[in-house]
PDB file of N, CA and C in Angstrom:
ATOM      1  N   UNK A   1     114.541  46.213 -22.269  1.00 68.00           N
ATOM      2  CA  UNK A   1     115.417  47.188 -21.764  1.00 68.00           C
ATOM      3  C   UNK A   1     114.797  48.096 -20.710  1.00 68.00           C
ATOM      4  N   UNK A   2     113.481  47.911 -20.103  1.00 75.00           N
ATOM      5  CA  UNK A   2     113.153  48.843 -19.627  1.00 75.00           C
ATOM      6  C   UNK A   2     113.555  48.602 -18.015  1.00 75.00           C
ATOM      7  N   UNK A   3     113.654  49.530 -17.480  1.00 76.00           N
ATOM      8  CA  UNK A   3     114.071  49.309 -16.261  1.00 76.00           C
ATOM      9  C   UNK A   3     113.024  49.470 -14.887  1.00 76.00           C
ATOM     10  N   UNK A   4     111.622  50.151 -15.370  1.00 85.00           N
ATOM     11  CA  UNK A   4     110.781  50.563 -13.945  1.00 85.00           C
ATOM     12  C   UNK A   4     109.300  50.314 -15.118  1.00 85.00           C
ATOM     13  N   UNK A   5     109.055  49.609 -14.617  1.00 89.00           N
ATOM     14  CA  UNK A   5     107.577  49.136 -15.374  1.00 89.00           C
ATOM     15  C   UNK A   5     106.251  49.159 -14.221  1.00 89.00           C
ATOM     16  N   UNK A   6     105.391  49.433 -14.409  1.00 92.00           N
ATOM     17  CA  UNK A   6     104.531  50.114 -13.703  1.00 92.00           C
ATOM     18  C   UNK A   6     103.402  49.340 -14.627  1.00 92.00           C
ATOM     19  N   UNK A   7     102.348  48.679 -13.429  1.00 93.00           N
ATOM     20  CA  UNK A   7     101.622  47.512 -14.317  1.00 93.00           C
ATOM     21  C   UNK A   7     100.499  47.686 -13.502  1.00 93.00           C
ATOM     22  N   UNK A   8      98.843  48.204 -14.688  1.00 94.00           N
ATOM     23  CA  UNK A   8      97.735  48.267 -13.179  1.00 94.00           C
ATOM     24  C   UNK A   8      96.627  47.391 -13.846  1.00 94.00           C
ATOM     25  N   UNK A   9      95.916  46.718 -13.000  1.00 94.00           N
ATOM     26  CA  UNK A   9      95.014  45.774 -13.138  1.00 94.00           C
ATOM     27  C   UNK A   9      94.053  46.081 -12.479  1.00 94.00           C
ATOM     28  N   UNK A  10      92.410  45.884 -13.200  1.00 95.00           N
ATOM     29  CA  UNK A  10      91.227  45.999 -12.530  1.00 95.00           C
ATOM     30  C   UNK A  10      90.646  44.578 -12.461  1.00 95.00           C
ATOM     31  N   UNK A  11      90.506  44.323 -10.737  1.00 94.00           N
ATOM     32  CA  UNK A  11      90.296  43.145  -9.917  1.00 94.00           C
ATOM     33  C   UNK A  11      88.672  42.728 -10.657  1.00 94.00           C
ATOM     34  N   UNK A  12      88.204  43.497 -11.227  1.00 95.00           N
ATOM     35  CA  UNK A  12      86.863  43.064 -11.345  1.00 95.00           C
ATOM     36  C   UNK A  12      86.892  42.614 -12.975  1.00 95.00           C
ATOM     37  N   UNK A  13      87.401  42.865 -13.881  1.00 95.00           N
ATOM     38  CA  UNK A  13      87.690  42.670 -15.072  1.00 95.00           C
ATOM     39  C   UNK A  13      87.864  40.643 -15.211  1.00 95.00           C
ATOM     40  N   UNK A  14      87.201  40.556 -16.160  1.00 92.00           N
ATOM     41  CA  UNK A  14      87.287  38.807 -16.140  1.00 92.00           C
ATOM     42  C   UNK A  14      87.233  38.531 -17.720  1.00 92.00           C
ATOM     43  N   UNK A  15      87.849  39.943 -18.250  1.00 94.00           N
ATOM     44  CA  UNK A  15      87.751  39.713 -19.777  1.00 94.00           C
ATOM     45  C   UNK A  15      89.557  39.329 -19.797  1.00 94.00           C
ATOM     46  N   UNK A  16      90.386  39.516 -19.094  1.00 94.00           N
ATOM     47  CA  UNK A  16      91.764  39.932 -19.274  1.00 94.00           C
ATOM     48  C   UNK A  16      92.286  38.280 -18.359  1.00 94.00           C
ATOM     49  N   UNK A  17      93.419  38.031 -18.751  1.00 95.00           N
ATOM     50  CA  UNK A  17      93.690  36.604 -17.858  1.00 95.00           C
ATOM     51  C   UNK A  17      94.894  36.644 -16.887  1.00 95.00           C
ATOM     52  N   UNK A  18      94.223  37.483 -15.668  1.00 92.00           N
ATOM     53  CA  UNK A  18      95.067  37.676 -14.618  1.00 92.00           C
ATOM     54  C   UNK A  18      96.434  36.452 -14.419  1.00 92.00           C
ATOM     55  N   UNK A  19      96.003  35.339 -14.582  1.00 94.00           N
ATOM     56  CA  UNK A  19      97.329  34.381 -14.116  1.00 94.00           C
ATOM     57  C   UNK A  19      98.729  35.066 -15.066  1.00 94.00           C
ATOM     58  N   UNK A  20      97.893  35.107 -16.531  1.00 95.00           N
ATOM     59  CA  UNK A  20      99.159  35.439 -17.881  1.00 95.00           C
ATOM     60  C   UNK A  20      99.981  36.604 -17.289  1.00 95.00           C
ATOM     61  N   UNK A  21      99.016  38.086 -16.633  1.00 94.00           N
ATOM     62  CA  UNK A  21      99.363  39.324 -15.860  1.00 94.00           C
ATOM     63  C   UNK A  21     100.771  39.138 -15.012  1.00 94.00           C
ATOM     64  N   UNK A  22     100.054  38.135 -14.379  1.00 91.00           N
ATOM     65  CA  UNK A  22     100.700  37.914 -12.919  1.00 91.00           C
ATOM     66  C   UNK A  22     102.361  36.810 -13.327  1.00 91.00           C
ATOM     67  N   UNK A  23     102.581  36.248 -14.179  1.00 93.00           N
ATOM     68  CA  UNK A  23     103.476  35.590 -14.986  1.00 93.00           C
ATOM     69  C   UNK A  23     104.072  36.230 -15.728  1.00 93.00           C
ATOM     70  N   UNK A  24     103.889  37.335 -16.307  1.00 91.00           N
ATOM     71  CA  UNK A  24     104.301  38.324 -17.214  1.00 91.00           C
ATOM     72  C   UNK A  24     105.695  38.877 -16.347  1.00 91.00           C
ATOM     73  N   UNK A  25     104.376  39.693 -15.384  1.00 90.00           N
ATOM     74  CA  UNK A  25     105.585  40.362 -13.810  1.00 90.00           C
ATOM     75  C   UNK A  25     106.042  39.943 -13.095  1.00 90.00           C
ATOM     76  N   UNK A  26     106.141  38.586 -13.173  1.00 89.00           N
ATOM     77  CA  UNK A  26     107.320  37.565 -12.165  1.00 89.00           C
ATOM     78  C   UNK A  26     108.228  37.655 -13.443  1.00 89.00           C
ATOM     79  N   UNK A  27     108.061  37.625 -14.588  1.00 90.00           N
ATOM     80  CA  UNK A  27     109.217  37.679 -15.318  1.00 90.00           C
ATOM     81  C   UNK A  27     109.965  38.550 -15.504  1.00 90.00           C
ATOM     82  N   UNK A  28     109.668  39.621 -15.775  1.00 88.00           N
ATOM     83  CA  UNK A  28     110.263  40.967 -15.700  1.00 88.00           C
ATOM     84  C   UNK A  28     110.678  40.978 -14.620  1.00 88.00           C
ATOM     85  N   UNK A  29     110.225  40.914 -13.092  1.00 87.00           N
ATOM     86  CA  UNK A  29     111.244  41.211 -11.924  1.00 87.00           C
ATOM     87  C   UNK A  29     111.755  40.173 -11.968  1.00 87.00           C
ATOM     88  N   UNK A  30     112.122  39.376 -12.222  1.00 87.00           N
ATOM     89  CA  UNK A  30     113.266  38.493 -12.087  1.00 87.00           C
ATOM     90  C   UNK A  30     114.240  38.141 -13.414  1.00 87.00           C
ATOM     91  N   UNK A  31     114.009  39.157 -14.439  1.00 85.00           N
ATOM     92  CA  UNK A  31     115.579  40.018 -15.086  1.00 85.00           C
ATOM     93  C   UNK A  31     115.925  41.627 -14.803  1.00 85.00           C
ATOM     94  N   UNK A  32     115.363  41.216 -13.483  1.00 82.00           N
ATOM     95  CA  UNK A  32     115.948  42.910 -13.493  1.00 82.00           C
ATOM     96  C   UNK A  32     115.310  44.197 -13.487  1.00 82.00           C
ATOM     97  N   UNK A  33     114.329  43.689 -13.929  1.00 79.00           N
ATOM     98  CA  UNK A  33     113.225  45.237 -14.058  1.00 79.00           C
ATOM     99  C   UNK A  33     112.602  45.308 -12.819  1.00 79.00           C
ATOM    100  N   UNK A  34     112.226  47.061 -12.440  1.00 87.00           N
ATOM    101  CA  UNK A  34     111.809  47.063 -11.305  1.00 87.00           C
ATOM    102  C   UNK A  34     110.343  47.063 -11.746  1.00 87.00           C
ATOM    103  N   UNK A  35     109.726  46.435 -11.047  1.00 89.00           N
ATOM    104  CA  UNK A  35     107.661  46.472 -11.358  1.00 89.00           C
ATOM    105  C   UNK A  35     107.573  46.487 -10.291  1.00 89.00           C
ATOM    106  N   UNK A  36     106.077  47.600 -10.583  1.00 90.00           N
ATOM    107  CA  UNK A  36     104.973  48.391  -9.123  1.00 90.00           C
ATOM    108  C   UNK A  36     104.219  47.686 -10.241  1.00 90.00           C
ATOM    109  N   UNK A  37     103.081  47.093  -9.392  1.00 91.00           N
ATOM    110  CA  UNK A  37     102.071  46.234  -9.875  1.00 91.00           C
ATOM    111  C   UNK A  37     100.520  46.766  -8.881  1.00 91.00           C
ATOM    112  N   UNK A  38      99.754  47.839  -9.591  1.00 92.00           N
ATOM    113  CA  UNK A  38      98.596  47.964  -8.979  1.00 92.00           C
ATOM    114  C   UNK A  38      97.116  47.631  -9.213  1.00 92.00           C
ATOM    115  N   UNK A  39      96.188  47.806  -8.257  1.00 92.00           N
ATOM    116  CA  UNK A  39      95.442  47.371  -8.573  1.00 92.00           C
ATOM    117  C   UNK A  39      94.091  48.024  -8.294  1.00 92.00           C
ATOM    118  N   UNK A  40      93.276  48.216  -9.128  1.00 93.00           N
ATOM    119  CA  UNK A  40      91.525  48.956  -9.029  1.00 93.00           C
ATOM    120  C   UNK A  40      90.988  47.359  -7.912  1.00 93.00           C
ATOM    121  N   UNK A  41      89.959  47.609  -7.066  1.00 91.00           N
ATOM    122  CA  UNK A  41      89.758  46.700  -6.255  1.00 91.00           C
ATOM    123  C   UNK A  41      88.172  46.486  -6.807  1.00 91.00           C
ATOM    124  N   UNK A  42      87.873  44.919  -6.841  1.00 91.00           N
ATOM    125  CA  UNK A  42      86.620  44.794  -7.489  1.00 91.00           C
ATOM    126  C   UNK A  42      85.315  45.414  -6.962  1.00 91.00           C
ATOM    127  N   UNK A  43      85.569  46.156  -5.898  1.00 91.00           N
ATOM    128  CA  UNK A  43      84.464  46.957  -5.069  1.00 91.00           C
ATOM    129  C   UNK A  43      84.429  48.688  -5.827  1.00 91.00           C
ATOM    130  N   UNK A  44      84.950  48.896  -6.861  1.00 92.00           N
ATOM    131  CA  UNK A  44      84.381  49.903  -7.341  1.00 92.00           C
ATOM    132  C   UNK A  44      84.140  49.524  -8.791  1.00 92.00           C
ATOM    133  N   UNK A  45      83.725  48.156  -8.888  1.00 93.00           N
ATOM    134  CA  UNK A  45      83.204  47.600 -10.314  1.00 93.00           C
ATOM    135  C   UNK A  45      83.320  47.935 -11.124  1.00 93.00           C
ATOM    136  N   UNK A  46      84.778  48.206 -11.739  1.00 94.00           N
ATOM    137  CA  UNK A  46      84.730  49.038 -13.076  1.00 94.00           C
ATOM    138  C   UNK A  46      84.661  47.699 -13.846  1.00 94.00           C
ATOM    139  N   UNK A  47      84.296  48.718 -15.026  1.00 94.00           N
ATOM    140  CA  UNK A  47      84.120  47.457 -16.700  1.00 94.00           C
ATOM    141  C   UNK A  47      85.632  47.162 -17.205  1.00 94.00           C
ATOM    142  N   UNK A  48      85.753  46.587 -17.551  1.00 95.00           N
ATOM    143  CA  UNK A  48      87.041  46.333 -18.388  1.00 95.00           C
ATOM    144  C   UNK A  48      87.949  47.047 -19.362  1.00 95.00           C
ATOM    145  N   UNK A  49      86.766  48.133 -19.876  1.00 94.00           N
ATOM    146  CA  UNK A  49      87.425  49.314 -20.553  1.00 94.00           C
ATOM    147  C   UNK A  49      87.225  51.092 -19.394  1.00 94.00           C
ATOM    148  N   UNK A  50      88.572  50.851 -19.057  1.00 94.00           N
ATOM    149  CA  UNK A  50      88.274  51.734 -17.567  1.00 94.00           C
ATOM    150  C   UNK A  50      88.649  53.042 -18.672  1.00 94.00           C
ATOM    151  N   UNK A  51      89.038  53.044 -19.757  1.00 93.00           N
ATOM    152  CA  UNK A  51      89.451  54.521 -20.241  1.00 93.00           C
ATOM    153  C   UNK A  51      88.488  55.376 -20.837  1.00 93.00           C
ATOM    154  N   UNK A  52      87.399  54.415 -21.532  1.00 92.00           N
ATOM    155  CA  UNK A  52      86.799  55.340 -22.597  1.00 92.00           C
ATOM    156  C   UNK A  52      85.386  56.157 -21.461  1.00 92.00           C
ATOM    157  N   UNK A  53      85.414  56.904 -21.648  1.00 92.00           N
ATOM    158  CA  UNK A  53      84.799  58.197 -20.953  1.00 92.00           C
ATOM    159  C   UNK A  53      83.006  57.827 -21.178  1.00 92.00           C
ATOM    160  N   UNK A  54      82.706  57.415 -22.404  1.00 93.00           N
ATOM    161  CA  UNK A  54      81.363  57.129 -22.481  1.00 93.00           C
ATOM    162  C   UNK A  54      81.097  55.480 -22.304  1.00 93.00           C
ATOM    163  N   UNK A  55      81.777  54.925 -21.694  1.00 90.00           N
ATOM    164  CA  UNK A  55      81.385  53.657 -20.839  1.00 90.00           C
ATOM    165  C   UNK A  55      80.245  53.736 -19.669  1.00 90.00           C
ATOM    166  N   UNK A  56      79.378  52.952 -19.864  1.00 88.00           N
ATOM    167  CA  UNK A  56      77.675  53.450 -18.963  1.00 88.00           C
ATOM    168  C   UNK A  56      78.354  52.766 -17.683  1.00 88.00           C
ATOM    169  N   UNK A  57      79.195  51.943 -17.943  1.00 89.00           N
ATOM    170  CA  UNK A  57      79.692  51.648 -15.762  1.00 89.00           C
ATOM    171  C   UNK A  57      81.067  52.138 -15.954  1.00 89.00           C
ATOM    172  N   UNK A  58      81.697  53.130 -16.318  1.00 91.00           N
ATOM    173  CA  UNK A  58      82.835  53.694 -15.770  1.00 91.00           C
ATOM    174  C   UNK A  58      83.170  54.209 -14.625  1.00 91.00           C
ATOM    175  N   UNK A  59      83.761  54.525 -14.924  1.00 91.00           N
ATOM    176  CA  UNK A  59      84.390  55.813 -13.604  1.00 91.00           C
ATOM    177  C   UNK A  59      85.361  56.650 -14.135  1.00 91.00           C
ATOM    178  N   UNK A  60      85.661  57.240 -14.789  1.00 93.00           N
ATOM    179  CA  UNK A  60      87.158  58.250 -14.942  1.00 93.00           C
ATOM    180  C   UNK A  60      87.486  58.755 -14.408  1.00 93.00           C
ATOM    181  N   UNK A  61      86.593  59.084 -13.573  1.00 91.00           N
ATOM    182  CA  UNK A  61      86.836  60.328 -12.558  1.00 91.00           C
ATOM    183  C   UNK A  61      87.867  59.520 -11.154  1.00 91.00           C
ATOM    184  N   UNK A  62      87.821  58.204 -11.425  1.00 91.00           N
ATOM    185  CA  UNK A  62      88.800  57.272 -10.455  1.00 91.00           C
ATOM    186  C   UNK A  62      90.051  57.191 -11.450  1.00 91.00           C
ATOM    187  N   UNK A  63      89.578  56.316 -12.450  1.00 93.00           N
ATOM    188  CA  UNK A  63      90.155  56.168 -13.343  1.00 93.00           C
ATOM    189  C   UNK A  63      91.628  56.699 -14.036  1.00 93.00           C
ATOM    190  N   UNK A  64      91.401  58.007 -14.497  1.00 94.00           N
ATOM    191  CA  UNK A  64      92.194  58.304 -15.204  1.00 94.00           C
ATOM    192  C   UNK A  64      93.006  59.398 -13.765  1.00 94.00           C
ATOM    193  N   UNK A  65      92.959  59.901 -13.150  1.00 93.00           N
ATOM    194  CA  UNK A  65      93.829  60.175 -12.443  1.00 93.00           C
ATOM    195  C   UNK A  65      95.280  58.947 -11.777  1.00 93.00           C
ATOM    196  N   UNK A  66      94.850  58.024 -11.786  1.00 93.00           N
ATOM    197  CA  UNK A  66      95.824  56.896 -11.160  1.00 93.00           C
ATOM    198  C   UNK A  66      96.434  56.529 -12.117  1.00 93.00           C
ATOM    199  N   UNK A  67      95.619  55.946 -13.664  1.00 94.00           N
ATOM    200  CA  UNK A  67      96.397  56.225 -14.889  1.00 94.00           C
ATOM    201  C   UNK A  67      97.533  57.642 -15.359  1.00 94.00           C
ATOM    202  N   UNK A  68      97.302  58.849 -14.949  1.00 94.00           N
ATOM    203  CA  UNK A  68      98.094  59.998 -15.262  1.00 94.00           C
ATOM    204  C   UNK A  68      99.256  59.538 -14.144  1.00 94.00           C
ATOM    205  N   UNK A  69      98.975  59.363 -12.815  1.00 92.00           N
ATOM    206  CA  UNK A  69      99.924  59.299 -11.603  1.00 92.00           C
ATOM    207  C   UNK A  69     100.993  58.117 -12.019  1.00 92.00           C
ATOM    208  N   UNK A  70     100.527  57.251 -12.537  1.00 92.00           N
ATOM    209  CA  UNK A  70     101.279  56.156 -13.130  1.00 92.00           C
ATOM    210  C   UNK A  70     102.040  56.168 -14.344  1.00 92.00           C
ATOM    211  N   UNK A  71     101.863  57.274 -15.556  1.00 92.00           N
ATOM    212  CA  UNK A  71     102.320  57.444 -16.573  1.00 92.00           C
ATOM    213  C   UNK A  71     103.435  58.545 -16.328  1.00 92.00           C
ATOM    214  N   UNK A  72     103.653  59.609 -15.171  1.00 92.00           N
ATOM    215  CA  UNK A  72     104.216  60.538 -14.699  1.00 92.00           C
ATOM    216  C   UNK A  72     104.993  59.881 -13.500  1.00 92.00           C
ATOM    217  N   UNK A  73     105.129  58.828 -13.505  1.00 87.00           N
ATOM    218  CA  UNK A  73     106.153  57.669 -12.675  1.00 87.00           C
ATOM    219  C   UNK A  73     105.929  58.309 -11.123  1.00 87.00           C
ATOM    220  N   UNK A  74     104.598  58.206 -10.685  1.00 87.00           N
ATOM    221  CA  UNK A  74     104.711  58.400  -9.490  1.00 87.00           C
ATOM    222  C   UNK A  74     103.327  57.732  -8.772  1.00 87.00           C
ATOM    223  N   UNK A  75     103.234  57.416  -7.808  1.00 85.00           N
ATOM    224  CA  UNK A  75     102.104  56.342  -6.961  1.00 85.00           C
ATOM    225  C   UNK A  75     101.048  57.151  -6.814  1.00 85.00           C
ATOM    226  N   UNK A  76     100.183  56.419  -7.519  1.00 86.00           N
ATOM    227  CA  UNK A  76      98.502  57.019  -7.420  1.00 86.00           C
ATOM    228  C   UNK A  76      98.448  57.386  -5.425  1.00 86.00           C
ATOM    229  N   UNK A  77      97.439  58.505  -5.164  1.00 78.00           N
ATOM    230  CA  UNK A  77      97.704  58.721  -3.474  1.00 78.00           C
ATOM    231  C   UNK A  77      95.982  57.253  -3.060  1.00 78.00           C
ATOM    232  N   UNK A  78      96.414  57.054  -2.485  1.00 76.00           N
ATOM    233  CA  UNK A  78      95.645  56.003  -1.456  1.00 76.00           C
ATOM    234  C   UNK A  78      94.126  56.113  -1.968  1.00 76.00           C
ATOM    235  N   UNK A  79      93.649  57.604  -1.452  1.00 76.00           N
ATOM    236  CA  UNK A  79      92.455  57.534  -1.906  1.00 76.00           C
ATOM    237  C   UNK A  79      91.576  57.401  -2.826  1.00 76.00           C
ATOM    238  N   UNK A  80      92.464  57.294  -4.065  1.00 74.00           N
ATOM    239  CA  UNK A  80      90.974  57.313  -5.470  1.00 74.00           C
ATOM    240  C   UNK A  80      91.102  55.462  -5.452  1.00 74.00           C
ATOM    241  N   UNK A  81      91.611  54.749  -4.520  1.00 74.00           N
ATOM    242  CA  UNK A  81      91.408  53.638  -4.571  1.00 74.00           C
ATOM    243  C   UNK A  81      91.899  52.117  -4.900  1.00 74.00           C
ATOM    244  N   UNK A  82      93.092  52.806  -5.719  1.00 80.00           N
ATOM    245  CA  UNK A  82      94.249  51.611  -6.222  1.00 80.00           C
ATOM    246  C   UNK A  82      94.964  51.260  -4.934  1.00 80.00           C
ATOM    247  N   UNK A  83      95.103  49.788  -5.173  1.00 77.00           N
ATOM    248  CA  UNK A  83      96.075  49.197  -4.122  1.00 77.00           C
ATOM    249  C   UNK A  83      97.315  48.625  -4.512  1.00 77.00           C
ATOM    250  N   UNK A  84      98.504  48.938  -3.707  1.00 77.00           N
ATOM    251  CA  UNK A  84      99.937  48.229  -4.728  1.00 77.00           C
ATOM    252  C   UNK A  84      99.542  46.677  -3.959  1.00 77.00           C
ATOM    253  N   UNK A  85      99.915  46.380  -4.868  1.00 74.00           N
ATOM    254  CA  UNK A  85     100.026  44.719  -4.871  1.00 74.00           C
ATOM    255  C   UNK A  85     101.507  44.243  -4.836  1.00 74.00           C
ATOM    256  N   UNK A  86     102.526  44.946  -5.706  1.00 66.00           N
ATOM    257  CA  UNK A  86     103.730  44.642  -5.394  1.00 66.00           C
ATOM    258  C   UNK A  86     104.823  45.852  -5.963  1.00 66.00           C
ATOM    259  N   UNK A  87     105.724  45.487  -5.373  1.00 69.00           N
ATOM    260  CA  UNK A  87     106.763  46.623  -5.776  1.00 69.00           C
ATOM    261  C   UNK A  87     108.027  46.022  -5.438  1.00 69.00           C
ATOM    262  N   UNK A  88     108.729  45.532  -6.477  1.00 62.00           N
ATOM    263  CA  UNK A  88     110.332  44.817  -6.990  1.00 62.00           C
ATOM    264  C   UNK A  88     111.214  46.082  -6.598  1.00 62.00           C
ATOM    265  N   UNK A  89     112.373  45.793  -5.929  1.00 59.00           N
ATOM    266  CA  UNK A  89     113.285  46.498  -5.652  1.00 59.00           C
ATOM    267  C   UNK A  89     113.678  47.477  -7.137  1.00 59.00           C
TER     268      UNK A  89
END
């Protein structure tokens, strides 16, 4: 039922199985749901667990701002580094 789904992926992560990701959100936009699909770019190497704060290769300080911008339904701004990858009518 949801109607605006908002989906972010870190390019450097090889624990998670991007194809399943990427199949997931062709499905959803094509019943209808709108998906923004972003993305951390593998050039700021985050680990796979981008949330927990005492991760020795994190970042939060990238991190969790684009996560808040995304949970408050609005587009992380350019600079902390996420790139949209797609955005369904």
């Amino acid at each position: 039922g949801a109607r605006d789904i908002r989906v972010l992926v870190n390019a450097n992560d090889e624990t998670v199985n991007r194809d399943a990701i990427d199949e997931i959100v062709a499905h959803w936009s094509a019943t209808g749901g709108h998906v923004s699909m972003f993305e951390f770019p593998d050039s700021l190497r985050l680990p796979h667990d981008i949330v927990d704060p005492d991760e020795a290769t994190g970042n939060t300080k990238v991190t969790y701002p684009v996560i808040l911008s995304l949970l408050y339904g609005s587009t992380p701004p350019a600079n902390l580094g996420v790139r949209v990858i797609q955005s369904s009518p």
